[in-house]
Short mmCIF file of C-alpha atoms in Angstrom, two decimals:
data_model
loop_
_atom_site.label_atom_id
_atom_site.label_comp_id
_atom_site.label_asym_id
_atom_site.label_seq_id
_atom_site.Cartn_x
_atom_site.Cartn_y
_atom_site.Cartn_z
CA MET A 12 197.31 285.06 130.05
CA THR A 13 195.50 286.89 127.27
CA HIS A 14 197.58 289.10 124.95
CA ALA A 15 195.78 292.41 124.35
CA MET A 16 196.87 293.26 120.81
CA LEU A 17 197.31 296.49 118.96
CA LYS A 18 196.94 296.90 115.19
CA GLY A 19 199.97 295.53 113.47
CA SER A 20 201.26 293.54 116.45
CA ASN A 21 201.76 289.72 116.37
CA VAL A 22 201.90 286.85 118.79
CA PRO A 23 203.26 283.27 118.44
CA LEU A 24 200.81 280.43 118.72
CA GLU A 25 201.67 277.26 120.55
CA ALA A 26 198.23 275.69 120.15
CA THR A 27 197.88 273.18 117.28
CA THR A 28 194.11 273.90 116.80
CA VAL A 29 192.99 277.48 117.10
CA ARG A 30 189.44 278.80 117.39
CA ALA A 31 189.07 282.40 116.14
CA VAL A 32 185.95 283.95 117.60
CA LEU A 33 184.51 287.16 116.11
CA ARG A 34 182.41 288.94 118.78
CA TRP A 35 180.20 292.07 118.78
CA THR A 36 177.36 293.61 120.81
CA PRO A 37 173.93 293.43 119.19
CA GLY A 38 171.37 296.16 119.47
CA GLN A 39 168.93 298.48 117.65
CA GLY A 40 170.25 299.19 114.15
CA VAL A 41 173.33 296.95 114.59
CA PRO A 42 173.85 294.72 111.49
CA ASP A 43 174.49 291.00 111.57
CA VAL A 44 178.22 290.10 111.05
CA ASP A 45 179.73 287.06 109.34
CA VAL A 46 183.18 285.61 109.72
CA SER A 47 185.09 284.06 106.78
CA ALA A 48 188.56 282.66 106.05
CA LEU A 49 190.71 282.79 102.93
CA LEU A 50 193.60 280.33 102.59
CA LEU A 51 196.42 281.93 100.59
CA GLY A 52 199.25 280.32 98.68
CA PRO A 53 202.84 281.52 98.27
CA ASP A 54 201.77 284.30 95.85
CA GLY A 55 199.35 285.77 98.40
CA ARG A 56 196.25 284.60 96.51
CA VAL A 57 193.87 281.71 96.82
CA ARG A 58 194.74 278.57 94.80
CA SER A 59 191.08 278.03 93.84
CA ASP A 60 187.62 279.19 94.94
CA GLU A 61 187.67 276.23 97.37
CA ASP A 62 190.15 278.15 99.53
CA PHE A 63 187.31 280.51 100.58
CA VAL A 64 185.50 279.33 103.73
CA PHE A 65 182.29 281.35 104.38
CA TYR A 66 178.58 280.86 105.11
CA ASN A 67 177.83 279.27 101.73
CA GLN A 68 180.93 277.01 101.85
CA PRO A 69 181.49 276.38 105.60
CA ARG A 70 184.26 273.72 105.32
CA HIS A 71 187.47 273.61 103.41
CA PRO A 72 187.91 270.40 101.33
CA SER A 73 190.95 269.50 103.38
CA GLY A 74 188.81 269.41 106.55
CA LYS A 75 191.37 271.58 108.39
CA VAL A 76 189.52 274.92 108.36
CA TRP A 77 185.85 275.14 109.04
CA ARG A 78 183.12 277.52 110.22
CA LEU A 79 181.44 276.67 113.52
CA GLY A 80 178.59 279.20 113.16
CA LYS A 81 176.98 281.80 115.29
CA LYS A 82 176.27 281.67 119.03
CA ARG A 83 174.82 284.02 121.66
CA VAL A 84 177.07 284.50 124.71
CA ALA A 85 176.88 286.73 127.78
CA GLU A 86 179.04 289.37 126.03
CA GLY A 87 177.07 289.45 122.78
CA LEU A 88 177.04 287.50 119.58
CA THR A 89 179.82 285.42 118.06
CA ASP A 90 180.72 283.74 114.74
CA THR A 91 183.64 281.35 114.75
CA ILE A 92 186.32 279.83 112.49
CA GLN A 93 188.35 276.89 113.71
CA THR A 94 191.66 275.81 112.19
CA ASP A 95 193.78 272.66 112.67
CA LEU A 96 197.10 274.44 112.18
CA ALA A 97 199.12 271.22 112.36
CA GLY A 98 197.15 269.71 109.44
CA VAL A 99 197.04 272.73 107.11
CA GLU A 100 198.55 271.92 103.68
CA SER A 101 202.13 273.02 103.16
CA GLY A 102 201.00 275.09 100.12
CA VAL A 103 199.04 277.42 102.41
CA GLY A 104 201.22 280.16 104.01
CA ARG A 105 198.53 282.53 105.38
CA ILE A 106 194.94 282.35 106.53
CA LEU A 107 192.99 285.58 106.54
CA LEU A 108 190.22 285.99 109.14
CA VAL A 109 187.56 288.29 107.73
CA ALA A 110 184.45 290.01 109.05
CA SER A 111 181.67 291.28 106.74
CA ALA A 112 178.34 293.06 107.15
CA ASP A 113 176.39 292.77 103.92
CA GLY A 114 175.66 296.24 102.63
CA VAL A 115 175.97 297.89 106.06
CA THR A 116 178.97 299.89 107.28
CA PHE A 117 180.97 298.87 110.33
CA ASP A 118 180.51 302.21 112.10
CA ARG A 119 177.21 300.67 113.20
CA VAL A 120 178.82 297.59 114.71
CA ARG A 121 179.53 297.98 118.43
CA GLU A 122 182.49 296.52 120.37
CA LEU A 123 183.81 294.36 117.52
CA SER A 124 186.74 292.21 118.49
CA ILE A 125 188.43 288.86 117.58
CA LEU A 126 189.57 286.44 120.20
CA LEU A 127 191.89 283.41 119.73
CA TYR A 128 191.46 280.26 121.84
CA ASP A 129 193.28 276.98 122.12
CA ALA A 130 190.51 274.66 120.94
CA ALA A 131 192.03 271.72 122.84
CA VAL A 132 191.47 273.40 126.22
CA ALA A 133 187.91 273.67 127.47
CA ASP A 134 186.88 276.92 129.13
CA ALA A 135 190.31 278.44 128.73
CA GLU A 136 191.10 282.13 128.68
CA PRO A 137 191.67 283.54 125.17
CA LEU A 138 195.29 283.42 123.91
CA ALA A 139 194.90 286.84 122.29
CA ARG A 140 192.30 289.55 121.90
CA PHE A 141 192.19 292.33 119.35
CA ALA A 142 189.58 295.12 119.60
CA ILE A 143 188.89 296.22 116.00
CA THR A 144 188.24 299.86 115.27
CA PRO A 145 187.36 300.65 111.58
CA GLU A 146 189.56 303.37 110.13
CA THR A 147 186.86 305.31 108.34
CA GLY A 148 183.58 303.68 109.46
CA GLU A 149 182.56 303.19 105.80
CA GLU A 150 184.00 299.66 105.58
CA THR A 151 181.59 296.79 104.78
CA ALA A 152 184.28 294.12 105.13
CA LEU A 153 187.37 293.91 107.35
CA ILE A 154 190.48 291.73 107.53
CA CYS A 155 190.54 291.31 111.25
CA GLY A 156 193.83 289.42 111.36
CA GLU A 157 195.86 286.60 109.79
CA LEU A 158 197.33 283.27 110.90
CA TYR A 159 200.67 282.88 109.14
CA ARG A 160 203.64 280.50 109.08
CA ARG A 161 206.85 281.44 110.70
CA GLY A 162 209.47 278.68 110.49
CA ASP A 163 207.89 275.43 111.76
CA GLY A 164 205.20 277.30 113.70
CA TRP A 165 202.33 279.72 113.35
CA LYS A 166 201.76 283.27 114.47
CA PHE A 167 198.73 285.64 114.55
CA ARG A 168 198.93 289.23 113.40
CA ALA A 169 196.29 291.88 114.20
CA LEU A 170 195.34 293.84 111.06
CA GLY A 171 191.94 295.63 110.93
CA GLU A 172 192.16 296.52 107.29
CA GLY A 173 188.94 297.56 105.66
CA TYR A 174 187.08 297.32 102.33
CA SER A 175 184.21 299.53 101.28
CA ASN A 176 183.02 297.17 98.52
CA GLY A 177 182.09 294.31 100.91
CA LEU A 178 183.10 290.67 101.04
CA LYS A 179 182.77 290.42 97.24
CA GLY A 180 185.40 293.12 96.68
CA LEU A 181 187.75 291.71 99.32
CA ALA A 182 187.51 288.15 97.95
CA THR A 183 188.12 289.37 94.36
CA ASP A 184 191.31 291.05 95.41
CA PHE A 185 192.70 287.70 96.64
CA GLY A 186 191.74 285.73 93.53
CA ILE A 187 188.19 284.52 94.15
CA SER A 188 186.18 284.30 90.91
CA VAL A 189 182.95 286.33 91.06
CA ASP A 190 180.19 285.61 88.62
CA GLU A 191 179.69 288.84 86.79
CA SER A 192 176.45 287.57 85.23
CA GLU A 193 174.86 288.40 88.59
CA ALA A 194 175.76 292.07 88.09
CA ALA A 195 173.15 294.39 89.36
CA GLN A 196 170.35 295.01 86.90
CA GLU A 197 167.25 296.60 88.06
CA PRO A 198 164.50 293.99 87.74
CA PRO A 199 161.53 295.07 85.65
CA ALA A 200 158.73 296.72 87.58
CA PRO A 201 156.25 294.06 88.59
CA GLU A 202 152.96 294.07 86.86
CA VAL A 203 150.15 295.18 89.11
CA SER A 204 147.04 293.06 88.72
CA LEU A 205 143.74 294.12 90.23
CA PRO A 206 142.05 291.38 92.28
CA LEU A 207 139.05 289.68 90.85
CA PRO A 208 135.70 290.95 92.15
CA PRO A 209 134.29 288.81 94.93
CA GLU A 210 131.60 286.24 94.13
CA GLN A 211 128.04 287.29 95.04
CA PRO A 212 125.65 284.94 96.79
CA THR A 213 122.93 283.40 94.68
CA GLY A 214 119.96 285.73 94.16
CA VAL A 215 121.91 288.90 95.13
CA PRO A 216 122.67 291.36 92.32
CA ALA A 217 126.40 291.58 91.66
CA GLN A 218 128.04 294.77 92.92
CA PRO A 219 131.01 296.20 91.00
CA ALA A 220 134.35 295.71 92.76
CA TYR A 221 136.41 298.82 93.73
CA GLY A 222 138.57 299.80 90.83
CA TYR A 223 136.46 298.09 88.16
CA PRO A 224 134.13 299.85 85.67
CA HIS A 225 130.49 299.85 86.56
CA PRO A 226 128.30 297.79 84.26
CA THR A 227 125.81 299.59 82.07
CA PRO A 228 122.43 299.45 83.77
CA THR A 229 119.63 297.71 81.88
CA THR A 230 117.03 300.10 83.22
CA GLN A 231 117.42 303.79 83.96
CA PRO A 232 116.58 305.15 87.38
CA ALA A 233 113.20 306.89 87.53
CA TYR A 234 114.18 310.28 88.92
CA GLY A 235 115.78 312.62 86.39
CA TYR A 236 115.85 310.26 83.52
CA PRO A 237 113.34 309.81 80.67
CA GLN A 238 111.12 306.85 81.11
CA PRO A 239 111.19 304.12 78.47
CA ALA A 240 108.13 303.89 76.23
CA ALA A 241 105.54 301.56 77.70
CA PRO A 242 104.60 298.63 75.52
CA ALA A 243 101.12 298.75 73.96
CA PRO A 244 98.65 296.56 75.81
CA ALA A 245 97.86 293.28 74.13
CA TYR A 246 94.21 292.67 73.06
CA PRO A 247 92.55 289.46 71.93
CA ALA A 248 92.33 288.97 68.21
CA GLY A 249 89.33 290.80 66.76
CA ALA A 250 88.64 292.76 69.93
CA THR A 251 87.90 296.42 69.59
CA GLY A 252 87.57 299.25 71.95
CA ALA A 253 89.30 302.36 73.14
CA ARG A 254 92.70 302.11 74.69
CA SER A 255 92.90 303.26 78.24
CA GLY A 256 94.90 306.26 79.24
CA TYR A 257 98.51 305.75 80.36
CA GLY A 258 98.56 304.31 83.86
CA TYR A 259 94.83 303.22 83.96
CA PRO A 260 93.45 299.74 83.41
CA PRO A 261 91.49 299.32 80.13
CA PRO A 262 87.58 299.40 80.55
CA ASP A 263 85.61 296.23 80.29
CA THR A 264 83.96 295.91 76.84
CA PRO A 265 80.41 294.32 77.10
CA VAL A 266 79.77 291.36 74.87
CA PRO A 267 76.11 290.99 73.52
CA ASP A 268 74.16 287.95 74.76
CA PRO A 269 72.82 286.09 71.70
CA ASP A 270 69.80 284.73 73.68
CA PHE A 271 68.69 288.15 74.85
CA ARG A 272 64.93 288.94 74.18
CA LEU A 273 62.96 292.11 74.87
CA PRO A 274 60.09 291.70 77.35
CA PRO A 275 56.43 291.72 76.05
CA GLN A 276 55.14 295.19 75.40
CA GLY A 277 52.07 296.65 77.27
CA PRO A 278 48.87 297.90 75.66
CA GLN A 279 50.12 301.44 75.74
CA PHE A 280 52.69 300.47 73.15
CA MET A 281 50.23 298.54 70.87
CA GLY A 282 49.14 300.16 67.58
CA ARG A 283 45.67 301.48 67.52
#
């Protein structure tokens, strides 16, 4: 029989290995959710950073608490922590079961709940179920519940306590060291580089790329611009003659034939 739990209620656990399943309904605009566990000592704080089991450290060094990962089921998505309660070190008195949505508030997470199963029984009904309702909706991390020692056994308490500063703030409150060197600093604005102009095929004049200055033309267009002075035509050394007008070919200059002779003159030209 499944215990439907209310916030603050508790239930004894007879199972020696418990699977805590965080479940929610995915959809448009619904953030991804991660489950974590913090193992607390007698002072209510972690003994070292190794007592934090989460996505970047999915297994406790003792091997008694580990993260199984995410799975899609008929009811939605799940993320799971499993605990071998019988093997948990005596120095650990409580294990917090935590849900976090990085940078997104839990008012956008639909039908969030945590279910506890006896991991030794296949396809069994959950031992307990707690439907989690955020108090303000602005929480980005939630303590869903806790496994805690009571005499020689263990119990589960439904909590639903929220944090607005995310998993980082929650973990810090329980003694996890956070590297402050990673404090938020706005990165410098990236330099914007214009792309290089495309290569032109051989024999095709290069065209300026968009956003680049146009090269200075070597010749001016004819219309509306003064024409460059035309170079003087070259003549052979010693040649003379008038230069042609602009735009016309120079006239041919006759060269005297050295063997030229006048024809014999007739009687009418002879002296009397």
